PDB file of C-alpha atoms in Angstrom:
ATOM      1  CA  MET L 442     -29.848  -5.776  17.749  1.00  0.00           C
ATOM      2  CA  LYS L 443     -28.615  -4.382  14.438  1.00  0.00           C
ATOM      3  CA  LEU L 444     -25.289  -5.451  12.984  1.00  0.00           C
ATOM      4  CA  ARG L 445     -22.983  -2.473  12.512  1.00  0.00           C
ATOM      5  CA  LYS L 446     -21.221  -2.241   9.155  1.00  0.00           C
ATOM      6  CA  ASN L 447     -18.447   0.258   8.475  1.00  0.00           C
ATOM      7  CA  ILE L 448     -18.155   1.929   5.076  1.00  0.00           C
ATOM      8  CA  LEU L 449     -15.065   3.906   4.035  1.00  0.00           C
ATOM      9  CA  ILE L 450     -15.716   6.472   1.304  1.00  0.00           C
ATOM     10  CA  VAL L 451     -12.559   7.830  -0.350  1.00  0.00           C
ATOM     11  CA  ASP L 452     -13.790  11.146  -1.721  1.00  0.00           C
ATOM     12  CA  ASN L 453     -12.000  14.499  -1.636  1.00  0.00           C
ATOM     13  CA  ASN L 454     -15.013  16.826  -1.979  1.00  0.00           C
ATOM     14  CA  SER L 455     -17.759  15.008   0.031  1.00  0.00           C
ATOM     15  CA  GLU L 456     -19.816  14.517  -3.145  1.00  0.00           C
ATOM     16  CA  LEU L 457     -19.979  10.742  -2.787  1.00  0.00           C
ATOM     17  CA  GLU L 458     -20.735  10.953   0.915  1.00  0.00           C
ATOM     18  CA  HIS L 459     -23.651  13.323   0.291  1.00  0.00           C
ATOM     19  CA  LEU L 460     -24.847  11.120  -2.563  1.00  0.00           C
ATOM     20  CA  VAL L 461     -25.103   7.856  -0.633  1.00  0.00           C
ATOM     21  CA  LYS L 462     -25.144   8.463   3.121  1.00  0.00           C
ATOM     22  CA  GLU L 463     -28.702   9.636   3.777  1.00  0.00           C
ATOM     23  CA  PRO L 464     -30.394   7.329   1.213  1.00  0.00           C
ATOM     24  CA  LEU L 465     -28.395   4.399   2.559  1.00  0.00           C
ATOM     25  CA  LEU L 466     -29.393   5.101   6.178  1.00  0.00           C
ATOM     26  CA  LYS L 467     -33.029   5.567   5.158  1.00  0.00           C
ATOM     27  CA  GLN L 468     -33.295   2.391   3.081  1.00  0.00           C
ATOM     28  CA  LEU L 469     -31.598   0.270   5.757  1.00  0.00           C
ATOM     29  CA  GLU L 470     -33.602   1.818   8.594  1.00  0.00           C
ATOM     30  CA  ASN L 471     -35.821  -1.241   9.006  1.00  0.00           C
ATOM     31  CA  SER L 472     -33.162  -3.843   8.194  1.00  0.00           C
ATOM     32  CA  GLY L 473     -30.791  -5.740  10.444  1.00  0.00           C
ATOM     33  CA  VAL L 474     -27.824  -3.633   9.298  1.00  0.00           C
ATOM     34  CA  SER L 475     -26.686  -0.302  10.714  1.00  0.00           C
ATOM     35  CA  PRO L 476     -24.192   1.422   8.356  1.00  0.00           C
ATOM     36  CA  ILE L 477     -21.479   3.713   9.739  1.00  0.00           C
ATOM     37  CA  VAL L 478     -20.037   5.979   7.028  1.00  0.00           C
ATOM     38  CA  VAL L 479     -16.473   7.290   7.326  1.00  0.00           C
ATOM     39  CA  ARG L 480     -14.900   9.598   4.713  1.00  0.00           C
ATOM     40  CA  ALA L 481     -11.240   9.964   3.748  1.00  0.00           C
ATOM     41  CA  LYS L 482     -10.252  12.935   1.606  1.00  0.00           C
ATOM     42  CA  ASP L 483      -7.346  11.203  -0.197  1.00  0.00           C
ATOM     43  CA  GLY L 484      -5.288   8.024  -0.377  1.00  0.00           C
ATOM     44  CA  ALA L 485      -3.024   8.993   2.504  1.00  0.00           C
ATOM     45  CA  GLU L 486      -5.941   9.649   4.853  1.00  0.00           C
ATOM     46  CA  ALA L 487      -7.626   6.409   3.719  1.00  0.00           C
ATOM     47  CA  ALA L 488      -4.487   4.492   4.698  1.00  0.00           C
ATOM     48  CA  ILE L 489      -4.452   6.117   8.134  1.00  0.00           C
ATOM     49  CA  LYS L 490      -8.152   5.494   8.763  1.00  0.00           C
ATOM     50  CA  SER L 491      -7.849   1.872   7.681  1.00  0.00           C
ATOM     51  CA  GLU L 492      -5.101   1.397  10.249  1.00  0.00           C
ATOM     52  CA  ASN L 493      -7.452   2.318  13.077  1.00  0.00           C
ATOM     53  CA  GLN L 494     -10.777   0.808  12.004  1.00  0.00           C
ATOM     54  CA  LYS L 495     -12.027  -2.298  10.210  1.00  0.00           C
ATOM     55  CA  PHE L 496     -14.155  -1.657   7.113  1.00  0.00           C
ATOM     56  CA  ASP L 497     -16.712  -3.926   5.481  1.00  0.00           C
ATOM     57  CA  VAL L 498     -17.085  -1.869   2.284  1.00  0.00           C
ATOM     58  CA  VAL L 499     -14.698   0.624   0.677  1.00  0.00           C
ATOM     59  CA  LEU L 500     -16.137   3.034  -1.924  1.00  0.00           C
ATOM     60  CA  ILE L 501     -13.418   4.633  -4.050  1.00  0.00           C
ATOM     61  CA  ASP L 502     -13.428   7.495  -6.524  1.00  0.00           C
ATOM     62  CA  THR L 503     -10.240   6.878  -8.546  1.00  0.00           C
ATOM     63  CA  GLU L 504      -9.822  10.605  -9.301  1.00  0.00           C
ATOM     64  CA  VAL L 505      -9.152  11.378  -5.621  1.00  0.00           C
ATOM     65  CA  PRO L 506      -5.684  12.943  -4.996  1.00  0.00           C
ATOM     66  CA  ARG L 507      -2.821  10.820  -3.681  1.00  0.00           C
ATOM     67  CA  LEU L 508      -4.722   7.624  -4.364  1.00  0.00           C
ATOM     68  CA  MET L 509      -3.500   5.984  -7.564  1.00  0.00           C
ATOM     69  CA  ASP L 510       0.179   6.801  -6.961  1.00  0.00           C
ATOM     70  CA  GLY L 511       0.420   5.528  -3.401  1.00  0.00           C
ATOM     71  CA  GLY L 512       0.211   2.338  -1.404  1.00  0.00           C
ATOM     72  CA  PHE L 513      -3.444   2.287  -0.311  1.00  0.00           C
ATOM     73  CA  VAL L 514      -5.026   1.097  -3.555  1.00  0.00           C
ATOM     74  CA  TYR L 515      -2.286  -1.410  -4.355  1.00  0.00           C
ATOM     75  CA  GLY L 516      -2.320  -2.958  -0.899  1.00  0.00           C
ATOM     76  CA  ILE L 517      -6.047  -2.744  -0.213  1.00  0.00           C
ATOM     77  CA  HIS L 518      -6.464  -6.541  -0.146  1.00  0.00           C
ATOM     78  CA  THR L 519      -3.477  -6.952   2.178  1.00  0.00           C
ATOM     79  CA  TYR L 520      -4.138  -4.326   4.870  1.00  0.00           C
ATOM     80  CA  LYS L 521      -5.554  -6.056   7.925  1.00  0.00           C
ATOM     81  CA  ASN L 522      -8.629  -3.781   8.154  1.00  0.00           C
ATOM     82  CA  THR L 523      -9.618  -3.840   4.469  1.00  0.00           C
ATOM     83  CA  GLN L 524      -8.466  -7.290   3.322  1.00  0.00           C
ATOM     84  CA  ASN L 525     -11.982  -8.721   3.766  1.00  0.00           C
ATOM     85  CA  ALA L 526     -13.827  -5.624   2.542  1.00  0.00           C
ATOM     86  CA  ASP L 527     -15.953  -5.457  -0.585  1.00  0.00           C
ATOM     87  CA  ILE L 528     -14.575  -2.773  -2.915  1.00  0.00           C
ATOM     88  CA  VAL L 529     -16.794  -0.477  -4.988  1.00  0.00           C
ATOM     89  CA  VAL L 530     -15.055   1.714  -7.575  1.00  0.00           C
ATOM     90  CA  ILE L 531     -16.314   4.648  -9.634  1.00  0.00           C
ATOM     91  CA  SER L 532     -14.006   6.058 -12.275  1.00  0.00           C
ATOM     92  CA  GLN L 533     -13.697   8.052 -15.470  1.00  0.00           C
ATOM     93  CA  LYS L 534     -11.316   5.334 -16.668  1.00  0.00           C
ATOM     94  CA  GLU L 535     -12.192   1.930 -18.046  1.00  0.00           C
ATOM     95  CA  LEU L 536     -11.954  -1.030 -15.693  1.00  0.00           C
ATOM     96  CA  THR L 537      -9.119  -2.500 -17.788  1.00  0.00           C
ATOM     97  CA  ASP L 538      -7.025   0.636 -17.126  1.00  0.00           C
ATOM     98  CA  LEU L 539      -7.197   0.285 -13.335  1.00  0.00           C
ATOM     99  CA  PRO L 540      -4.634  -1.522 -11.128  1.00  0.00           C
ATOM    100  CA  ASP L 541      -5.084  -5.273 -10.709  1.00  0.00           C
ATOM    101  CA  SER L 542      -6.026  -4.733  -7.054  1.00  0.00           C
ATOM    102  CA  LEU L 543      -9.245  -3.012  -8.197  1.00  0.00           C
ATOM    103  CA  LYS L 544     -10.224  -5.253 -11.109  1.00  0.00           C
ATOM    104  CA  GLY L 545     -12.260  -7.639  -8.959  1.00  0.00           C
ATOM    105  CA  SER L 546     -14.308  -4.772  -7.551  1.00  0.00           C
ATOM    106  CA  LYS L 547     -17.881  -3.683  -8.220  1.00  0.00           C
ATOM    107  CA  PHE L 548     -17.241  -1.094 -10.927  1.00  0.00           C
ATOM    108  CA  PHE L 549     -19.198   1.963 -12.103  1.00  0.00           C
ATOM    109  CA  LYS L 550     -18.124   4.208 -14.976  1.00  0.00           C
ATOM    110  CA  LYS L 551     -18.799   7.919 -14.438  1.00  0.00           C
ATOM    111  CA  PRO L 552     -21.342   9.445 -14.543  1.00  0.00           C
ATOM    112  CA  VAL L 553     -22.806   6.947 -12.095  1.00  0.00           C
ATOM    113  CA  SER L 554     -26.501   6.456 -11.387  1.00  0.00           C
ATOM    114  CA  PRO L 555     -27.125   7.226  -7.682  1.00  0.00           C
ATOM    115  CA  ASP L 556     -29.829   4.557  -7.448  1.00  0.00           C
ATOM    116  CA  GLU L 557     -27.582   1.889  -8.966  1.00  0.00           C
ATOM    117  CA  LEU L 558     -24.727   2.801  -6.638  1.00  0.00           C
ATOM    118  CA  ILE L 559     -26.907   2.779  -3.507  1.00  0.00           C
ATOM    119  CA  ASN L 560     -28.546  -0.505  -4.510  1.00  0.00           C
ATOM    120  CA  ALA L 561     -25.105  -2.066  -5.017  1.00  0.00           C
ATOM    121  CA  LEU L 562     -24.030  -0.965  -1.535  1.00  0.00           C
ATOM    122  CA  ILE L 563     -27.237  -2.276   0.026  1.00  0.00           C
ATOM    123  CA  ASN L 564     -26.834  -5.624  -1.725  1.00  0.00           C
ATOM    124  CA  LEU L 565     -23.255  -5.965  -0.496  1.00  0.00           C
ATOM    125  CA  LEU L 566     -24.189  -5.094   3.082  1.00  0.00           C
ATOM    126  CA  ASN L 567     -27.165  -7.449   3.091  1.00  0.00           C
ATOM    127  CA  THR L 568     -25.103 -10.235   1.505  1.00  0.00           C
ATOM    128  CA  GLN L 569     -22.513  -9.892   4.259  1.00  0.00           C
ATOM    129  CA  HIS L 570     -25.274  -9.797   6.877  1.00  0.00           C
ATOM    130  CA  HIS L 571     -26.804 -13.076   5.689  1.00  0.00           C
ATOM    131  CA  GLY L 572     -23.431 -14.788   5.449  1.00  0.00           C
ATOM    132  CA  GLN L 573     -23.390 -15.425   1.709  1.00  0.00           C
ATOM    133  CA  SER L 574     -20.181 -15.793  -0.250  1.00  0.00           C
ATOM    134  CA  LYS L 575     -18.157 -12.685  -1.006  1.00  0.00           C
ATOM    135  CA  ASP L 576     -16.044 -11.500  -3.865  1.00  0.00           C
ATOM    136  CA  PRO L 577     -13.443 -14.214  -4.681  1.00  0.00           C
ATOM    137  CA  HIS L 578     -10.579 -11.696  -4.589  1.00  0.00           C
ATOM    138  CA  ALA L 579     -11.483 -10.715  -1.032  1.00  0.00           C
ATOM    139  CA  THR L 580     -11.889 -14.363  -0.032  1.00  0.00           C
ATOM    140  CA  ALA L 581      -8.452 -15.200  -1.387  1.00  0.00           C
ATOM    141  CA  ALA L 582      -6.960 -12.281   0.494  1.00  0.00           C
ATOM    142  CA  ALA L 583      -8.547 -13.397   3.743  1.00  0.00           C
ATOM    143  CA  ALA L 584      -7.293 -16.946   3.301  1.00  0.00           C
ATOM    144  CA  SER L 585      -3.687 -15.869   2.876  1.00  0.00           C
ATOM    145  CA  LYS L 586      -3.574 -14.373   6.398  1.00  0.00           C
ATOM    146  CA  TYR L 587      -1.188 -11.499   5.892  1.00  0.00           C
ATOM    147  CA  ALA L 588      -1.416  -7.796   6.511  1.00  0.00           C
ATOM    148  CA  VAL L 589       0.829  -4.978   5.328  1.00  0.00           C
ATOM    149  CA  ASP L 590       1.203  -2.182   7.868  1.00  0.00           C
ATOM    150  CA  VAL L 591       1.005   0.952   5.738  1.00  0.00           C
ATOM    151  CA  ARG L 592       2.574   3.026   8.538  1.00  0.00           C
ATOM    152  CA  VAL L 593       5.816   1.047   8.133  1.00  0.00           C
ATOM    153  CA  ILE L 594       5.838   1.683   4.392  1.00  0.00           C
ATOM    154  CA  ASN L 595       5.219   5.410   4.858  1.00  0.00           C
ATOM    155  CA  ALA L 596       7.944   5.632   7.522  1.00  0.00           C
ATOM    156  CA  MET L 597      10.427   3.969   5.157  1.00  0.00           C
ATOM    157  CA  ILE L 598       9.497   6.275   2.274  1.00  0.00           C
ATOM    158  CA  LYS L 599       9.955   9.316   4.499  1.00  0.00           C
ATOM    159  CA  ALA L 600      13.287   8.076   5.885  1.00  0.00           C
ATOM    160  CA  THR L 601      14.639   7.219   2.421  1.00  0.00           C
ATOM    161  CA  LEU L 602      13.749  10.628   0.991  1.00  0.00           C
ATOM    162  CA  ASN L 603      15.132  12.431   4.059  1.00  0.00           C
ATOM    163  CA  VAL L 604      18.474  10.597   3.946  1.00  0.00           C
ATOM    164  CA  PHE L 605      18.969  10.980   0.201  1.00  0.00           C
ATOM    165  CA  THR L 606      18.080  14.659   0.362  1.00  0.00           C
ATOM    166  CA  GLN L 607      20.682  15.093   3.109  1.00  0.00           C
ATOM    167  CA  PHE L 608      23.233  13.301   0.917  1.00  0.00           C
ATOM    168  CA  GLY L 609      22.440  15.751  -1.889  1.00  0.00           C
ATOM    169  CA  VAL L 610      20.692  13.372  -4.307  1.00  0.00           C
ATOM    170  CA  THR L 611      18.697  15.472  -6.778  1.00  0.00           C
ATOM    171  CA  GLY L 612      15.601  14.929  -8.887  1.00  0.00           C
ATOM    172  CA  ILE L 613      14.049  12.239  -6.672  1.00  0.00           C
ATOM    173  CA  ASN L 614      10.583  11.224  -7.855  1.00  0.00           C
ATOM    174  CA  MET L 615       8.374   8.567  -6.310  1.00  0.00           C
ATOM    175  CA  GLU L 616       6.671   6.653  -9.116  1.00  0.00           C
ATOM    176  CA  LYS L 617       3.473   4.609  -9.037  1.00  0.00           C
ATOM    177  CA  ALA L 618       3.467   1.775  -6.524  1.00  0.00           C
ATOM    178  CA  GLY L 619       2.307  -1.627  -7.641  1.00  0.00           C
ATOM    179  CA  PRO L 620       2.112  -5.279  -6.672  1.00  0.00           C
ATOM    180  CA  LYS L 621       5.259  -7.378  -7.001  1.00  0.00           C
ATOM    181  CA  SER L 622       5.476 -11.136  -6.735  1.00  0.00           C
ATOM    182  CA  PRO L 623       7.660 -11.905  -3.681  1.00  0.00           C
ATOM    183  CA  HIS L 624       9.063 -14.881  -5.607  1.00  0.00           C
ATOM    184  CA  ASP L 625      10.495 -12.697  -8.386  1.00  0.00           C
ATOM    185  CA  PRO L 626      14.089 -11.405  -8.155  1.00  0.00           C
ATOM    186  CA  LEU L 627      14.735  -8.031  -6.567  1.00  0.00           C
ATOM    187  CA  MET L 628      15.113  -5.144  -8.991  1.00  0.00           C
ATOM    188  CA  GLY L 629      18.497  -3.477  -9.257  1.00  0.00           C
ATOM    189  CA  GLU L 630      22.090  -4.650  -8.840  1.00  0.00           C
ATOM    190  CA  VAL L 631      22.824  -3.734  -5.222  1.00  0.00           C
ATOM    191  CA  SER L 632      20.298  -4.459  -2.472  1.00  0.00           C
ATOM    192  CA  SER L 633      19.838  -4.600   1.261  1.00  0.00           C
ATOM    193  CA  ALA L 634      16.974  -6.210   3.173  1.00  0.00           C
ATOM    194  CA  ILE L 635      15.738  -6.164   6.753  1.00  0.00           C
ATOM    195  CA  ASP L 636      13.261  -8.474   8.495  1.00  0.00           C
ATOM    196  CA  ILE L 637      10.384  -6.816  10.354  1.00  0.00           C
ATOM    197  CA  LYS L 638       7.764  -8.316  12.640  1.00  0.00           C
ATOM    198  CA  SER L 639       4.809  -7.248  14.771  1.00  0.00           C
ATOM    199  CA  GLN L 640       1.671  -8.862  16.157  1.00  0.00           C
ATOM    200  CA  SER L 641      -0.137  -8.300  12.861  1.00  0.00           C
ATOM    201  CA  PHE L 642       2.747  -8.415  10.367  1.00  0.00           C
ATOM    202  CA  GLN L 643       5.822 -10.408   9.494  1.00  0.00           C
ATOM    203  CA  GLY L 644       7.925  -9.917   6.420  1.00  0.00           C
ATOM    204  CA  PHE L 645      10.814  -7.845   5.131  1.00  0.00           C
ATOM    205  CA  LEU L 646      11.707  -4.550   3.518  1.00  0.00           C
ATOM    206  CA  SER L 647      14.339  -4.173   0.831  1.00  0.00           C
ATOM    207  CA  ILE L 648      15.987  -1.264  -0.928  1.00  0.00           C
ATOM    208  CA  SER L 649      17.580  -2.011  -4.303  1.00  0.00           C
ATOM    209  CA  PHE L 650      19.590   0.286  -6.569  1.00  0.00           C
ATOM    210  CA  ASP L 651      20.363   0.106 -10.241  1.00  0.00           C
ATOM    211  CA  LYS L 652      23.913   0.992 -11.251  1.00  0.00           C
ATOM    212  CA  GLY L 653      23.255   4.663 -11.999  1.00  0.00           C
ATOM    213  CA  SER L 654      21.398   5.524  -8.813  1.00  0.00           C
ATOM    214  CA  PHE L 655      23.800   3.564  -6.619  1.00  0.00           C
ATOM    215  CA  LEU L 656      26.896   5.231  -8.049  1.00  0.00           C
ATOM    216  CA  GLU L 657      25.203   8.606  -7.584  1.00  0.00           C
ATOM    217  CA  VAL L 658      24.388   7.928  -3.923  1.00  0.00           C
ATOM    218  CA  VAL L 659      27.714   6.333  -3.019  1.00  0.00           C
ATOM    219  CA  SER L 660      29.681   9.118  -4.776  1.00  0.00           C
ATOM    220  CA  LEU L 661      27.901  11.708  -2.652  1.00  0.00           C
ATOM    221  CA  MET L 662      28.359   9.678   0.514  1.00  0.00           C
ATOM    222  CA  LEU L 663      32.078   9.034  -0.075  1.00  0.00           C
ATOM    223  CA  MET L 664      32.580  12.549  -1.516  1.00  0.00           C
ATOM    224  CA  GLU L 665      34.469  10.991  -4.415  1.00  0.00           C
ATOM    225  CA  GLU L 666      33.079  10.220  -7.855  1.00  0.00           C
ATOM    226  CA  GLN L 667      32.429   6.528  -8.475  1.00  0.00           C
ATOM    227  CA  THR L 668      32.081   5.441 -12.100  1.00  0.00           C
ATOM    228  CA  GLU L 669      31.929   1.645 -11.805  1.00  0.00           C
ATOM    229  CA  LEU L 670      30.636  -0.916  -9.343  1.00  0.00           C
ATOM    230  CA  THR L 671      33.484  -2.360  -7.290  1.00  0.00           C
ATOM    231  CA  GLN L 672      33.701  -4.610  -4.263  1.00  0.00           C
ATOM    232  CA  GLU L 673      34.695  -1.616  -2.158  1.00  0.00           C
ATOM    233  CA  ASN L 674      31.887   0.733  -3.105  1.00  0.00           C
ATOM    234  CA  GLN L 675      29.252  -2.005  -3.162  1.00  0.00           C
ATOM    235  CA  ASP L 676      30.011  -2.705   0.489  1.00  0.00           C
ATOM    236  CA  ALA L 677      28.750   0.822   1.159  1.00  0.00           C
ATOM    237  CA  VAL L 678      25.157  -0.279   0.461  1.00  0.00           C
ATOM    238  CA  GLY L 679      25.068  -1.749   3.955  1.00  0.00           C
ATOM    239  CA  GLU L 680      26.056   1.565   5.467  1.00  0.00           C
ATOM    240  CA  ILE L 681      23.592   3.510   3.291  1.00  0.00           C
ATOM    241  CA  ASN L 682      20.724   1.293   4.268  1.00  0.00           C
ATOM    242  CA  ASN L 683      21.795   1.225   7.920  1.00  0.00           C
ATOM    243  CA  ILE L 684      21.404   5.014   7.872  1.00  0.00           C
ATOM    244  CA  ILE L 685      17.966   4.767   6.216  1.00  0.00           C
ATOM    245  CA  PHE L 686      16.693   2.007   8.503  1.00  0.00           C
ATOM    246  CA  GLY L 687      18.159   3.814  11.510  1.00  0.00           C
ATOM    247  CA  ASN L 688      16.378   6.999  10.466  1.00  0.00           C
ATOM    248  CA  ALA L 689      13.055   5.120  10.340  1.00  0.00           C
ATOM    249  CA  LYS L 690      13.611   2.871  13.351  1.00  0.00           C
ATOM    250  CA  SER L 691      12.251   5.108  16.114  1.00  0.00           C
ATOM    251  CA  GLU L 692       9.000   5.679  14.236  1.00  0.00           C
ATOM    252  CA  ILE L 693       8.618   2.053  13.159  1.00  0.00           C
ATOM    253  CA  THR L 694       9.326   0.593  16.599  1.00  0.00           C
ATOM    254  CA  SER L 695       6.752   2.975  18.095  1.00  0.00           C
ATOM    255  CA  PHE L 696       4.174   0.927  16.131  1.00  0.00           C
ATOM    256  CA  GLY L 697       5.283  -2.219  17.981  1.00  0.00           C
ATOM    257  CA  VAL L 698       7.367  -3.429  15.027  1.00  0.00           C
ATOM    258  CA  GLN L 699      10.691  -5.193  15.585  1.00  0.00           C
ATOM    259  CA  MET L 700      13.546  -4.937  13.071  1.00  0.00           C
ATOM    260  CA  THR L 701      16.641  -7.097  12.524  1.00  0.00           C
ATOM    261  CA  VAL L 702      20.091  -6.065  11.288  1.00  0.00           C
ATOM    262  CA  PRO L 703      20.046  -5.360   7.510  1.00  0.00           C
ATOM    263  CA  ARG L 704      21.690  -7.919   5.216  1.00  0.00           C
ATOM    264  CA  VAL L 705      23.456  -6.999   1.967  1.00  0.00           C
ATOM    265  CA  LEU L 706      22.685  -8.696  -1.360  1.00  0.00           C
ATOM    266  CA  LEU L 707      25.154  -7.940  -4.141  1.00  0.00           C
ATOM    267  CA  GLY L 708      24.519  -8.628  -7.830  1.00  0.00           C
ATOM    268  CA  ALA L 709      21.441  -8.617 -10.043  1.00  0.00           C
ATOM    269  CA  ASN L 710      18.554 -11.114  -9.821  1.00  0.00           C
ATOM    270  CA  GLN L 711      18.827 -11.727  -6.079  1.00  0.00           C
ATOM    271  CA  THR L 712      15.893 -13.576  -4.531  1.00  0.00           C
ATOM    272  CA  ILE L 713      14.715 -13.983  -0.953  1.00  0.00           C
ATOM    273  CA  PRO L 714      12.826 -17.248  -0.254  1.00  0.00           C
ATOM    274  CA  CYS L 715       9.172 -16.641   0.658  1.00  0.00           C
ATOM    275  CA  ALA L 716       6.415 -19.009   1.753  1.00  0.00           C
ATOM    276  CA  GLN L 717       3.376 -19.591  -0.440  1.00  0.00           C
ATOM    277  CA  GLY L 718       0.678 -17.022   0.340  1.00  0.00           C
ATOM    278  CA  SER L 719       3.170 -14.161   0.643  1.00  0.00           C
ATOM    279  CA  ALA L 720       2.391 -10.825  -0.993  1.00  0.00           C
ATOM    280  CA  GLY L 721       4.613  -8.015  -2.192  1.00  0.00           C
ATOM    281  CA  MET L 722       4.422  -4.368  -3.171  1.00  0.00           C
ATOM    282  CA  MET L 723       7.128  -2.283  -4.847  1.00  0.00           C
ATOM    283  CA  ILE L 724       7.550   1.473  -5.024  1.00  0.00           C
ATOM    284  CA  PRO L 725       9.995   2.661  -7.731  1.00  0.00           C
ATOM    285  CA  PHE L 726      11.895   5.927  -7.371  1.00  0.00           C
ATOM    286  CA  SER L 727      13.851   7.772 -10.025  1.00  0.00           C
ATOM    287  CA  THR L 728      16.773  10.162  -9.572  1.00  0.00           C
ATOM    288  CA  SER L 729      18.714  12.229 -12.063  1.00  0.00           C
ATOM    289  CA  LYS L 730      21.049   9.259 -12.620  1.00  0.00           C
ATOM    290  CA  GLY L 731      18.936   6.119 -12.301  1.00  0.00           C
ATOM    291  CA  LYS L 732      16.359   4.233 -10.245  1.00  0.00           C
ATOM    292  CA  PHE L 733      16.017   2.583  -6.879  1.00  0.00           C
ATOM    293  CA  TYR L 734      13.223   0.423  -5.491  1.00  0.00           C
ATOM    294  CA  LEU L 735      11.587   0.031  -2.108  1.00  0.00           C
ATOM    295  CA  THR L 736       9.915  -3.377  -1.767  1.00  0.00           C
ATOM    296  CA  VAL L 737       7.811  -4.658   1.122  1.00  0.00           C
ATOM    297  CA  VAL L 738       6.930  -8.331   1.365  1.00  0.00           C
ATOM    298  CA  ALA L 739       4.347  -9.690   3.802  1.00  0.00           C
ATOM    299  CA  LEU L 740       4.670 -13.339   4.804  1.00  0.00           C
ATOM    300  CA  PRO L 741       1.686 -15.396   5.992  1.00  0.00           C
ATOM    301  CA  LEU L 742       1.126 -14.915   9.707  1.00  0.00           C
ATOM    302  CA  LYS L 743       1.591 -18.000  11.817  1.00  0.00           C
ATOM    303  CA  GLU L 744      -1.445 -19.293  13.615  1.00  0.00           C
TER     304      GLU L 744
END
């Protein structure tokens, strides 16, 4: 019986799929591996597909829309269904210009040779089939036993943008997501965090504001201009984040995720103790007055 191997191709125009699918199936026809090729048209669809299916190899074109500015690439070694996958990247950029999460990948600079690309995929699939060692980055990810649920992150992004838009915050821009050491202090001066847990995830989410963005949000919420951080207006961060977490709760709990009551952290350089093997990702946002930060930290799952 052949061993089925799933390949996710992140490719918005089917060019990569057409390039590799048929030659790959033909060359592996008489082997012990049966490849199943799945295509995602952008980073958002790749995140959704990787929630529902485990992949052994992920082939990424870095010029695909909604890929380099979202969570999929930066969390690819932490998502439960891609954390053990071998990553193959083709790009117009140099390897040194790519996010750290892709730097341990098999890399091809465009224009790529079809034969070289197909041979690389075949070698990876055959290596996995014969049980040889894998890429050290993937091995390290597997050993840490954590998984970030991208649906939770997307639900929080949506809830945050919805609530701030309702408040009347203007000029909100989501900037490029990236890894963040969970042992480093939270960004911003006013923060709130909430613990979340499911069968495949345990960790916390935090929202942190710098002075400018916080005063903008709290002024709109209180309908009175706030020009300095005070004990009174800083207490409002709990209410702001209660509204955001409440807005996201119904969607998040539908994924089987439990949430605790948010806790407020006032002052800069706040830290939340995390076990070794934890992993973090931060998404910065800018407004017309400042910045705020959404951070997700995954703790190692207990055996």
